[in-house]
Tab-separated table of C-alpha atoms in Angstrom:
chain	number	residue	atom	x	y	z
A	1	MET	CA	0.000	0.000	0.000
A	2	CYS	CA	2.926	2.338	0.581
A	3	GLY	CA	5.697	3.074	-1.902
A	4	LEU	CA	8.762	5.285	-1.849
A	5	ILE	CA	10.301	7.525	-4.511
A	6	ARG	CA	13.697	9.075	-3.907
A	7	ARG	CA	14.319	12.657	-4.966
A	8	ALA	CA	17.509	14.690	-5.130
A	9	THR	CA	18.283	16.608	-1.946
A	10	SER	CA	17.097	20.224	-1.953
A	11	ASP	CA	19.310	22.973	-0.536
A	12	GLN	CA	16.423	25.255	0.333
A	13	PRO	CA	15.706	25.290	4.078
A	14	VAL	CA	12.111	25.211	5.250
A	15	ARG	CA	10.972	26.287	8.684
A	16	HIS	CA	7.893	24.671	10.188
A	17	GLU	CA	6.768	26.793	13.112
A	18	LEU	CA	3.023	26.840	13.610
A	19	ALA	CA	0.494	25.930	16.216
A	20	GLY	CA	-1.014	22.518	15.670
A	21	THR	CA	1.889	20.849	13.871
A	22	SER	CA	3.763	17.911	15.295
A	23	PRO	CA	6.451	18.608	17.946
A	24	ALA	CA	9.084	16.969	15.744
A	25	VAL	CA	8.335	19.443	12.976
A	26	ARG	CA	8.270	22.486	15.277
A	27	ALA	CA	11.520	21.465	16.940
A	28	ASN	CA	13.693	21.972	13.875
A	29	LEU	CA	13.002	25.329	12.263
A	30	ASN	CA	15.724	24.924	9.633
A	31	MET	CA	14.782	21.459	8.431
A	32	ARG	CA	14.356	20.721	4.734
A	33	ILE	CA	11.213	19.183	3.355
A	34	ARG	CA	12.589	15.678	3.504
A	35	THR	CA	9.512	13.473	3.303
A	36	ILE	CA	6.222	14.157	1.544
A	37	ARG	CA	3.405	11.706	2.075
A	38	LEU	CA	0.859	11.264	-0.717
A	39	ILE	CA	-2.488	10.018	0.587
A	40	THR	CA	-4.878	9.375	-2.273
A	41	PHE	CA	-8.096	7.678	-3.271
A	42	SER	CA	-7.869	7.506	-7.059
A	43	PRO	CA	-9.744	4.702	-8.871
A	44	THR	CA	-8.917	5.887	-12.406
A	45	GLY	CA	-5.489	7.311	-11.519
A	46	THR	CA	-6.003	10.983	-12.413
A	47	THR	CA	-6.007	12.246	-8.822
A	48	ARG	CA	-2.842	10.293	-8.074
A	49	ARG	CA	-1.152	11.621	-11.216
A	50	ILE	CA	-1.830	15.250	-10.308
A	51	ALA	CA	-0.845	14.681	-6.673
A	52	ASP	CA	2.472	13.267	-7.907
A	53	GLU	CA	3.216	16.488	-9.787
A	54	ILE	CA	2.363	18.659	-6.794
A	55	ALA	CA	4.715	16.563	-4.680
A	56	LEU	CA	7.513	16.846	-7.237
A	57	GLY	CA	7.091	20.625	-7.154
A	58	PHE	CA	8.081	20.569	-3.481
A	59	GLN	CA	11.439	19.031	-4.399
A	60	GLY	CA	11.607	16.987	-1.228
A	61	GLU	CA	14.071	14.179	-0.704
A	62	SER	CA	11.489	11.382	-0.817
A	63	ILE	CA	7.829	10.752	-1.475
A	64	GLU	CA	5.913	8.123	0.474
A	65	ARG	CA	2.650	6.844	-0.977
A	66	LEU	CA	-0.353	5.797	1.055
A	67	ASP	CA	-2.827	4.516	-1.536
A	68	LEU	CA	-6.325	4.155	-0.110
A	69	THR	CA	-7.854	3.118	-3.427
A	70	LEU	CA	-7.846	-0.662	-3.328
A	71	PRO	CA	-9.823	-2.987	-1.030
A	72	THR	CA	-6.742	-3.779	1.067
A	73	ALA	CA	-7.072	-0.254	2.504
A	74	ALA	CA	-10.763	-0.573	3.346
A	75	SER	CA	-10.322	-2.036	6.828
A	76	ALA	CA	-6.992	-0.449	7.751
A	77	SER	CA	-6.494	1.755	10.797
A	78	ILE	CA	-3.587	4.077	10.054
A	79	SER	CA	-1.457	6.202	12.355
A	80	THR	CA	0.775	8.343	10.181
A	81	THR	CA	4.414	8.748	11.066
A	82	THR	CA	5.993	12.170	11.310
A	83	THR	CA	6.497	13.691	7.877
A	84	ASP	CA	7.235	17.224	6.767
A	85	MET	CA	4.268	17.499	4.427
A	86	ALA	CA	1.163	15.592	3.322
A	87	ILE	CA	-0.792	15.821	0.080
A	88	ILE	CA	-4.329	14.475	0.388
A	89	GLY	CA	-6.235	13.817	-2.824
A	90	ALA	CA	-9.635	12.488	-3.871
A	91	PRO	CA	-11.995	12.717	-6.858
A	92	VAL	CA	-15.287	14.603	-6.883
A	93	TYR	CA	-18.493	12.607	-7.368
A	94	GLY	CA	-21.515	14.841	-7.900
A	95	GLY	CA	-20.046	17.752	-5.969
A	96	ARG	CA	-19.032	15.633	-2.956
A	97	LEU	CA	-16.253	13.271	-1.963
A	98	PRO	CA	-16.946	9.596	-2.651
A	99	VAL	CA	-18.522	7.975	0.400
A	100	GLU	CA	-16.025	5.111	0.248
A	101	ALA	CA	-13.106	7.551	0.119
A	102	VAL	CA	-14.368	9.381	3.208
A	103	ARG	CA	-14.697	6.119	5.091
A	104	ARG	CA	-11.102	5.164	4.333
A	105	PHE	CA	-9.663	8.594	5.093
A	106	LYS	CA	-11.387	8.530	8.492
A	107	ALA	CA	-9.158	5.612	9.495
A	108	ILE	CA	-6.135	7.951	9.505
A	109	ASN	CA	-4.896	9.459	12.761
A	110	ASP	CA	-2.370	12.270	12.268
A	111	LYS	CA	-0.787	14.724	14.694
A	112	GLY	CA	-0.663	18.080	12.931
A	113	THR	CA	1.207	17.472	9.676
A	114	PRO	CA	0.813	20.424	7.254
A	115	ALA	CA	-1.369	19.252	4.378
A	116	VAL	CA	-2.165	20.263	0.815
A	117	LEU	CA	-5.687	19.312	-0.247
A	118	LEU	CA	-6.489	18.185	-3.786
A	119	VAL	CA	-9.803	17.381	-5.426
A	120	VAL	CA	-10.147	16.374	-9.070
A	121	TYR	CA	-13.436	16.792	-10.916
A	122	GLY	CA	-14.683	16.000	-14.404
A	123	ASN	CA	-15.087	19.568	-15.706
A	124	ARG	CA	-18.584	20.083	-14.260
A	125	ALA	CA	-18.238	21.621	-10.776
A	126	VAL	CA	-16.320	21.279	-7.511
A	127	GLU	CA	-19.314	22.356	-5.389
A	128	ASP	CA	-18.709	21.268	-1.771
A	129	ALA	CA	-16.011	18.628	-2.265
A	130	LEU	CA	-12.979	20.789	-1.434
A	131	LEU	CA	-14.598	22.148	1.717
A	132	GLU	CA	-15.565	18.620	2.690
A	133	LEU	CA	-11.961	17.490	2.228
A	134	ARG	CA	-10.746	20.368	4.400
A	135	ASP	CA	-13.067	19.325	7.204
A	136	LEU	CA	-12.187	15.658	6.770
A	137	ALA	CA	-8.431	16.289	6.845
A	138	SER	CA	-8.767	18.478	9.926
A	139	SER	CA	-10.812	15.821	11.714
A	140	CYS	CA	-8.021	13.312	10.987
A	141	GLY	CA	-5.485	15.603	12.686
A	142	PHE	CA	-3.870	17.286	9.676
A	143	LYS	CA	-3.243	21.042	9.381
A	144	PRO	CA	-4.534	22.125	5.922
A	145	ILE	CA	-2.463	25.019	4.555
A	146	ALA	CA	-3.258	24.983	0.814
A	147	ALA	CA	-5.826	23.514	-1.541
A	148	ALA	CA	-6.451	22.926	-5.223
A	149	ALA	CA	-9.162	21.765	-7.600
A	150	PHE	CA	-7.930	20.233	-10.861
A	151	ILE	CA	-9.720	18.632	-13.780
A	152	GLY	CA	-9.465	15.004	-14.850
A	153	GLU	CA	-11.274	13.007	-17.495
A	154	HIS	CA	-14.766	12.267	-16.209
A	155	SER	CA	-15.459	8.686	-15.174
A	156	PHE	CA	-18.423	8.568	-17.579
A	157	SER	CA	-16.379	9.925	-20.498
A	158	SER	CA	-16.224	7.753	-23.607
A	159	ASP	CA	-15.577	8.110	-27.317
A	160	HIS	CA	-19.310	8.625	-27.808
A	161	THR	CA	-19.731	11.053	-24.889
A	162	PRO	CA	-16.380	12.790	-24.285
A	163	ILE	CA	-16.259	14.687	-20.977
A	164	ALA	CA	-12.916	16.387	-20.311
A	165	PRO	CA	-11.167	13.758	-22.449
A	166	ASN	CA	-7.452	13.279	-21.807
A	167	ARG	CA	-7.385	15.637	-18.830
A	168	PRO	CA	-5.131	16.352	-17.093
A	169	TYR	CA	-3.322	17.973	-20.010
A	170	THR	CA	0.406	18.629	-19.906
A	171	ASP	CA	-0.379	22.243	-18.982
A	172	ASP	CA	-2.439	20.994	-16.024
A	173	LEU	CA	0.498	18.959	-14.766
A	174	VAL	CA	2.869	21.901	-15.190
A	175	GLN	CA	0.491	24.009	-13.121
A	176	ALA	CA	0.341	21.277	-10.481
A	177	PHE	CA	4.143	21.244	-10.268
A	178	ARG	CA	4.247	25.036	-9.953
A	179	PHE	CA	1.555	24.925	-7.281
A	180	GLY	CA	3.728	22.582	-5.226
A	181	THR	CA	6.655	24.978	-5.611
A	182	GLU	CA	4.533	27.942	-4.503
A	183	VAL	CA	3.260	26.113	-1.431
A	184	ARG	CA	6.841	25.242	-0.537
A	185	ARG	CA	7.727	28.942	-0.709
A	186	LYS	CA	4.736	29.733	1.460
A	187	MET	CA	6.027	27.316	4.087
A	188	GLN	CA	9.467	28.904	3.911
A	189	ARG	CA	7.816	32.216	4.757
A	190	GLN	CA	6.201	30.508	7.756
A	191	GLU	CA	2.741	31.211	6.390
A	192	PHE	CA	0.376	28.396	7.280
A	193	ASP	CA	-3.149	29.770	7.117
A	194	LEU	CA	-5.502	28.215	4.574
A	195	PRO	CA	-7.309	30.826	2.452
A	196	GLN	CA	-11.060	30.702	2.037
A	197	ILE	CA	-12.098	27.907	-0.298
A	198	PRO	CA	-15.380	27.346	-2.157
A	199	GLY	CA	-18.203	25.289	-0.745
A	200	ASN	CA	-21.236	25.388	1.469
A	201	ILE	CA	-22.241	24.026	4.851
A	202	PRO	CA	-24.352	21.986	5.060
A	203	TYR	CA	-22.869	20.148	2.085
A	204	ARG	CA	-25.110	19.359	-0.848
A	205	ASP	CA	-26.781	15.940	-0.840
A	206	HIS	CA	-24.980	13.103	-2.550
A	207	ALA	CA	-26.097	12.568	-6.127
A	208	LYS	CA	-28.760	9.900	-6.480
A	209	LEU	CA	-27.604	7.425	-9.093
A	210	PRO	CA	-29.185	4.105	-10.025
A	211	GLN	CA	-27.893	1.009	-8.266
A	212	THR	CA	-26.187	-0.464	-11.274
A	213	SER	CA	-22.725	-1.442	-12.423
A	214	ALA	CA	-20.573	-2.015	-15.444
A	215	ILE	CA	-20.987	-5.358	-17.157
A	216	THR	CA	-18.687	-7.547	-19.215
A	217	ILE	CA	-19.046	-8.324	-22.910
A	218	GLU	CA	-18.116	-11.983	-22.637
A	219	SER	CA	-17.151	-12.335	-26.305
A	220	ALA	CA	-14.540	-9.578	-25.926
A	221	CYS	CA	-13.244	-10.565	-22.492
A	222	ARG	CA	-9.803	-12.208	-22.285
A	223	LYS	CA	-10.094	-12.807	-18.521
A	224	CYS	CA	-6.909	-10.805	-18.014
A	225	ARG	CA	-8.178	-9.760	-14.542
A	226	ALA	CA	-7.385	-6.070	-15.115
A	227	CYS	CA	-10.927	-5.132	-14.090
A	228	LEU	CA	-10.700	-7.203	-10.922
A	229	THR	CA	-7.425	-5.660	-9.782
A	230	ALA	CA	-8.634	-2.128	-10.602
A	231	CYS	CA	-11.891	-2.266	-8.647
A	232	PRO	CA	-11.653	-0.280	-5.378
A	233	THR	CA	-14.475	-2.174	-3.662
A	234	ALA	CA	-13.841	-5.783	-4.743
A	235	ALA	CA	-17.157	-5.748	-6.597
A	236	ILE	CA	-15.879	-7.954	-9.431
A	237	SER	CA	-15.368	-11.704	-9.296
A	238	ILE	CA	-14.083	-13.991	-12.017
A	239	ARG	CA	-15.424	-17.517	-12.294
A	240	ASP	CA	-16.771	-19.073	-15.468
A	241	VAL	CA	-18.095	-15.593	-16.230
A	242	ILE	CA	-17.295	-12.129	-14.879
A	243	GLU	CA	-19.758	-11.140	-12.151
A	244	THR	CA	-20.200	-7.652	-10.652
A	245	ASN	CA	-21.873	-6.944	-7.313
A	246	GLN	CA	-24.076	-3.908	-7.964
A	247	LYS	CA	-24.365	-3.106	-4.250
A	248	ARG	CA	-20.595	-2.711	-3.998
A	249	CYS	CA	-20.050	-0.833	-7.272
A	250	ILE	CA	-19.416	2.914	-6.814
A	251	LEU	CA	-19.582	3.684	-10.567
A	252	CYS	CA	-15.981	4.903	-10.650
A	253	CYS	CA	-15.531	3.151	-14.029
A	254	ALA	CA	-11.976	2.105	-13.189
A	255	CYS	CA	-12.716	-1.317	-14.663
A	256	ILE	CA	-13.813	0.276	-17.939
A	257	LYS	CA	-10.784	2.558	-18.145
A	258	LYS	CA	-8.346	-0.269	-17.378
A	259	CYS	CA	-9.745	-2.841	-19.809
A	260	ARG	CA	-7.561	-2.950	-22.910
A	261	HIS	CA	-10.106	-4.981	-24.850
A	262	SER	CA	-13.157	-2.702	-24.384
A	263	ALA	CA	-14.928	-5.602	-22.705
A	264	ARG	CA	-16.429	-3.560	-19.851
A	265	ILE	CA	-19.350	-1.209	-20.510
A	266	LEU	CA	-21.908	0.729	-18.473
A	267	PRO	CA	-25.208	0.188	-20.312
A	268	ASP	CA	-27.634	1.742	-17.801
A	269	ALA	CA	-29.984	4.166	-19.594
A	270	GLN	CA	-29.915	6.795	-16.828
A	271	ILE	CA	-26.113	6.816	-16.745
A	272	LYS	CA	-26.057	7.194	-20.526
A	273	GLN	CA	-28.391	10.201	-20.261
A	274	ILE	CA	-26.160	11.789	-17.617
A	275	ALA	CA	-23.071	11.235	-19.766
A	276	GLU	CA	-24.766	12.716	-22.831
A	277	ARG	CA	-25.877	15.788	-20.881
A	278	LEU	CA	-22.436	16.366	-19.381
A	279	SER	CA	-20.770	15.880	-22.748
A	280	ALA	CA	-23.053	18.538	-24.244
A	281	THR	CA	-22.920	21.085	-21.402
A	282	CYS	CA	-19.356	20.741	-20.083
A	283	ARG	CA	-17.367	21.111	-23.294
A	284	GLU	CA	-15.519	24.324	-22.403
A	285	PRO	CA	-12.306	23.280	-20.604
A	286	LYS	CA	-12.171	24.688	-17.091
A	287	ALA	CA	-8.932	25.836	-15.489
A	288	PRO	CA	-7.463	24.502	-12.251
A	289	GLN	CA	-8.004	26.560	-9.109
A	290	THR	CA	-5.391	26.901	-6.392
A	291	PHE	CA	-5.656	28.371	-2.904
A	292	TYR	CA	-2.500	29.129	-0.921
């Protein structure tokens, strides 16, 4: 569940002196940003990809990954070790965080690590998701100091109904890198307040979608198991045929995106109508928003 990427040592000192951060961080005002922890829920990979670029913009010595996407993270109780910085990322589903993502994030117990918040939406609207992530991160013990909303290809996007296809673009990733650099400079200035971010309390209701799931076109399926390993809720089982538990499916479409043989489809009529509407009304590419 955790991975490690080594980065070249940075010569820029960073001071971490703020109320609410861990004692280990406050104790060394001249410490570099040595370790950045990426904590993500990212079924289709776009949130994780953008979070990676933000982390690289910090130019820390190493990046630790805590991937909450797959079922192995569903029952974990996690106490984070002392790190200099955390980046917490999740997708937006209907203007809110995914219920399953919230449940997994709530298992984390932190002690004041400064955190950058990231939500990724499919070019429709952020609505209350970023504010919800701020409150969630704070309740887990993090100290949010910056936030961003980026755009990724919508889960319901297809060749027939393109919705933010191929996002994030290269320009999006460049902006994510620069955002990480700017937040690093903010920390060097010992500025740790989070600016006002969009959203409303109470949060909007979760979108009401049909209880359905993707299905497999058996004639196209090679039983490569890519759909099974991609599913964040273990909703897919492979026996003589591919079976999908509709009660577990969160309609993230990771199985569809990962299938190289186009053997997974989402045929539900209501979902098709939603995709067609979004494809027609959300064509103008929106720009990322950053708050620091």
